[in-house]
């Protein structure tokens, strides 16, 4: 005998909210030019409000963008992924990894151009987030450079990043 499934009120509320979000996105796109949506996303992602930034990252993760739009968005997303505030770094990293399948060259080019500035930071949190991002994107040459920097650091916490990542992953 199959037992009838009853969903909790929370689950039903979540489903309704997801449907409403999709409806709002559709109406926004229908009423506004796609450029307006992109400009709104760009404006909001620069905002320091972490909840709004997370909403934008989810929209970026789940929607397609042109190569030109990704050229503009990618440096911002990289900064969020490597930022010492971890609230949105995981979500930003997921955006980059998802986009890397279709736009590898854009993400690679932007990250490479920003890489030396990240290395100059001498910040253990930045190095840790950067190491995680490089692992997921599988950029071995940049990982090697970062690990060399960590290994030769005078800061014990940064040397620990080298130890942890080389033991845990194929760096």
Short mmCIF file of C-alpha atoms in Angstrom, two decimals:
data_model
loop_
_atom_site.label_atom_id
_atom_site.label_comp_id
_atom_site.label_asym_id
_atom_site.label_seq_id
_atom_site.Cartn_x
_atom_site.Cartn_y
_atom_site.Cartn_z
CA UNK A 1 0.00 0.00 0.00
CA UNK A 2 1.39 3.39 -0.96
CA UNK A 3 1.12 6.01 1.70
CA UNK A 4 -0.08 9.39 0.49
CA UNK A 5 2.62 12.04 0.79
CA UNK A 6 1.73 15.16 2.68
CA UNK A 7 4.08 18.08 2.47
CA UNK A 8 4.78 20.32 5.40
CA UNK A 9 3.56 23.89 5.38
CA UNK A 10 7.16 25.05 5.06
CA UNK A 11 7.67 22.97 1.92
CA UNK A 12 4.46 24.23 0.37
CA UNK A 13 5.47 27.82 1.20
CA UNK A 14 8.87 27.24 -0.39
CA UNK A 15 7.30 25.87 -3.57
CA UNK A 16 4.92 28.83 -3.77
CA UNK A 17 7.80 31.28 -3.24
CA UNK A 18 9.82 29.62 -6.03
CA UNK A 19 6.88 29.87 -8.41
CA UNK A 20 6.33 33.50 -7.46
CA UNK A 21 10.03 34.26 -8.01
CA UNK A 22 9.90 32.72 -11.49
CA UNK A 23 6.77 34.76 -12.26
CA UNK A 24 8.41 37.98 -11.06
CA UNK A 25 11.54 37.27 -13.12
CA UNK A 26 9.40 36.64 -16.18
CA UNK A 27 7.39 39.83 -15.68
CA UNK A 28 10.57 41.85 -15.07
CA UNK A 29 12.11 40.54 -18.28
CA UNK A 30 8.85 41.06 -20.19
CA UNK A 31 8.37 44.68 -19.02
CA UNK A 32 12.00 45.73 -19.21
CA UNK A 33 14.63 45.52 -21.84
CA UNK A 34 17.18 42.79 -21.07
CA UNK A 35 19.76 45.60 -20.79
CA UNK A 36 17.71 47.06 -17.94
CA UNK A 37 17.83 43.75 -16.11
CA UNK A 38 21.59 43.50 -16.62
CA UNK A 39 22.10 47.09 -15.43
CA UNK A 40 19.97 46.41 -12.36
CA UNK A 41 21.98 43.27 -11.59
CA UNK A 42 25.23 45.15 -12.06
CA UNK A 43 24.12 47.98 -9.81
CA UNK A 44 22.90 45.61 -7.11
CA UNK A 45 25.92 43.30 -7.11
CA UNK A 46 28.13 46.27 -6.24
CA UNK A 47 25.89 46.99 -3.28
CA UNK A 48 27.24 46.07 0.16
CA UNK A 49 23.94 44.46 1.12
CA UNK A 50 24.90 40.78 1.31
CA UNK A 51 21.32 39.51 0.91
CA UNK A 52 20.80 41.51 -2.29
CA UNK A 53 24.22 40.46 -3.54
CA UNK A 54 23.27 36.80 -2.93
CA UNK A 55 20.05 37.27 -4.90
CA UNK A 56 22.01 38.67 -7.83
CA UNK A 57 24.51 35.82 -7.66
CA UNK A 58 21.68 33.29 -7.79
CA UNK A 59 20.22 35.05 -10.83
CA UNK A 60 23.62 35.10 -12.51
CA UNK A 61 24.17 31.44 -11.70
CA UNK A 62 20.81 30.41 -13.14
CA UNK A 63 20.57 32.65 -16.21
CA UNK A 64 22.49 32.90 -19.45
CA UNK A 65 24.50 35.99 -20.27
CA UNK A 66 26.34 37.12 -23.34
CA UNK A 67 30.12 37.02 -23.45
CA UNK A 68 30.20 40.82 -23.24
CA UNK A 69 28.03 40.82 -20.10
CA UNK A 70 30.23 38.15 -18.54
CA UNK A 71 33.31 40.26 -19.34
CA UNK A 72 31.77 42.93 -17.12
CA UNK A 73 30.40 40.65 -14.39
CA UNK A 74 33.33 38.25 -14.00
CA UNK A 75 35.78 40.55 -12.13
CA UNK A 76 33.06 41.47 -9.65
CA UNK A 77 32.17 37.83 -9.09
CA UNK A 78 35.85 36.90 -8.69
CA UNK A 79 36.26 39.60 -6.03
CA UNK A 80 33.25 38.26 -4.15
CA UNK A 81 34.56 34.68 -4.44
CA UNK A 82 37.94 35.68 -3.03
CA UNK A 83 36.63 38.21 -0.51
CA UNK A 84 37.33 37.50 3.14
CA UNK A 85 33.58 37.68 3.82
CA UNK A 86 32.51 34.09 3.21
CA UNK A 87 28.75 34.74 3.16
CA UNK A 88 28.62 35.00 -0.62
CA UNK A 89 32.02 33.60 -1.61
CA UNK A 90 30.72 30.06 -2.06
CA UNK A 91 27.81 31.26 -4.20
CA UNK A 92 30.16 33.42 -6.29
CA UNK A 93 32.51 30.48 -6.74
CA UNK A 94 29.59 28.37 -7.98
CA UNK A 95 28.74 31.09 -10.52
CA UNK A 96 32.30 31.05 -11.84
CA UNK A 97 32.52 27.27 -11.97
CA UNK A 98 29.15 27.02 -13.77
CA UNK A 99 30.15 29.69 -16.29
CA UNK A 100 33.60 28.17 -16.79
CA UNK A 101 32.06 25.35 -18.80
CA UNK A 102 30.85 27.75 -21.47
CA UNK A 103 33.10 30.78 -21.05
CA UNK A 104 36.39 29.35 -19.85
CA UNK A 105 38.49 31.94 -21.68
CA UNK A 106 36.71 34.92 -20.10
CA UNK A 107 37.01 33.66 -16.54
CA UNK A 108 40.58 32.52 -17.08
CA UNK A 109 41.60 35.86 -18.62
CA UNK A 110 39.98 37.96 -15.89
CA UNK A 111 41.31 35.86 -13.02
CA UNK A 112 44.81 35.85 -14.49
CA UNK A 113 44.77 39.64 -14.82
CA UNK A 114 43.66 40.01 -11.18
CA UNK A 115 45.94 37.30 -9.79
CA UNK A 116 49.03 39.38 -8.99
CA UNK A 117 46.96 41.86 -6.99
CA UNK A 118 45.57 38.99 -4.92
CA UNK A 119 49.10 37.74 -4.29
CA UNK A 120 50.20 41.21 -3.16
CA UNK A 121 47.51 41.24 -0.49
CA UNK A 122 49.47 38.90 1.81
CA UNK A 123 46.08 38.13 3.39
CA UNK A 124 45.55 34.58 4.60
CA UNK A 125 41.78 34.72 4.00
CA UNK A 126 42.22 35.93 0.44
CA UNK A 127 44.82 33.24 -0.19
CA UNK A 128 42.54 30.54 1.21
CA UNK A 129 39.53 31.63 -0.91
CA UNK A 130 41.79 31.97 -3.94
CA UNK A 131 43.21 28.47 -3.41
CA UNK A 132 39.69 27.05 -3.20
CA UNK A 133 38.63 28.86 -6.37
CA UNK A 134 41.73 27.72 -8.27
CA UNK A 135 41.13 24.15 -7.17
CA UNK A 136 37.54 24.15 -8.44
CA UNK A 137 38.45 25.88 -11.69
CA UNK A 138 41.45 23.56 -12.11
CA UNK A 139 43.92 26.32 -13.02
CA UNK A 140 47.07 24.39 -12.14
CA UNK A 141 49.60 27.04 -13.17
CA UNK A 142 47.99 29.70 -10.98
CA UNK A 143 47.59 27.19 -8.13
CA UNK A 144 51.29 26.42 -8.34
CA UNK A 145 52.20 30.12 -8.15
CA UNK A 146 49.91 30.62 -5.15
CA UNK A 147 51.28 27.59 -3.33
CA UNK A 148 54.86 28.78 -3.91
CA UNK A 149 53.91 32.15 -2.43
CA UNK A 150 52.30 30.43 0.58
CA UNK A 151 55.20 28.04 1.07
CA UNK A 152 57.75 30.88 1.14
CA UNK A 153 55.74 33.22 3.33
CA UNK A 154 56.98 34.45 6.69
CA UNK A 155 53.41 34.32 8.01
CA UNK A 156 52.76 30.99 9.72
CA UNK A 157 49.05 31.12 8.85
CA UNK A 158 49.84 31.48 5.15
CA UNK A 159 52.37 28.62 5.29
CA UNK A 160 49.58 26.53 6.86
CA UNK A 161 47.50 27.12 3.72
CA UNK A 162 50.31 25.60 1.67
CA UNK A 163 50.53 22.62 4.02
CA UNK A 164 46.78 22.07 4.15
CA UNK A 165 46.12 22.35 0.42
CA UNK A 166 49.12 20.32 -0.72
CA UNK A 167 48.22 17.51 1.67
CA UNK A 168 44.50 17.60 0.93
CA UNK A 169 44.49 18.25 -2.83
CA UNK A 170 46.63 17.60 -5.86
CA UNK A 171 48.42 20.94 -5.85
#
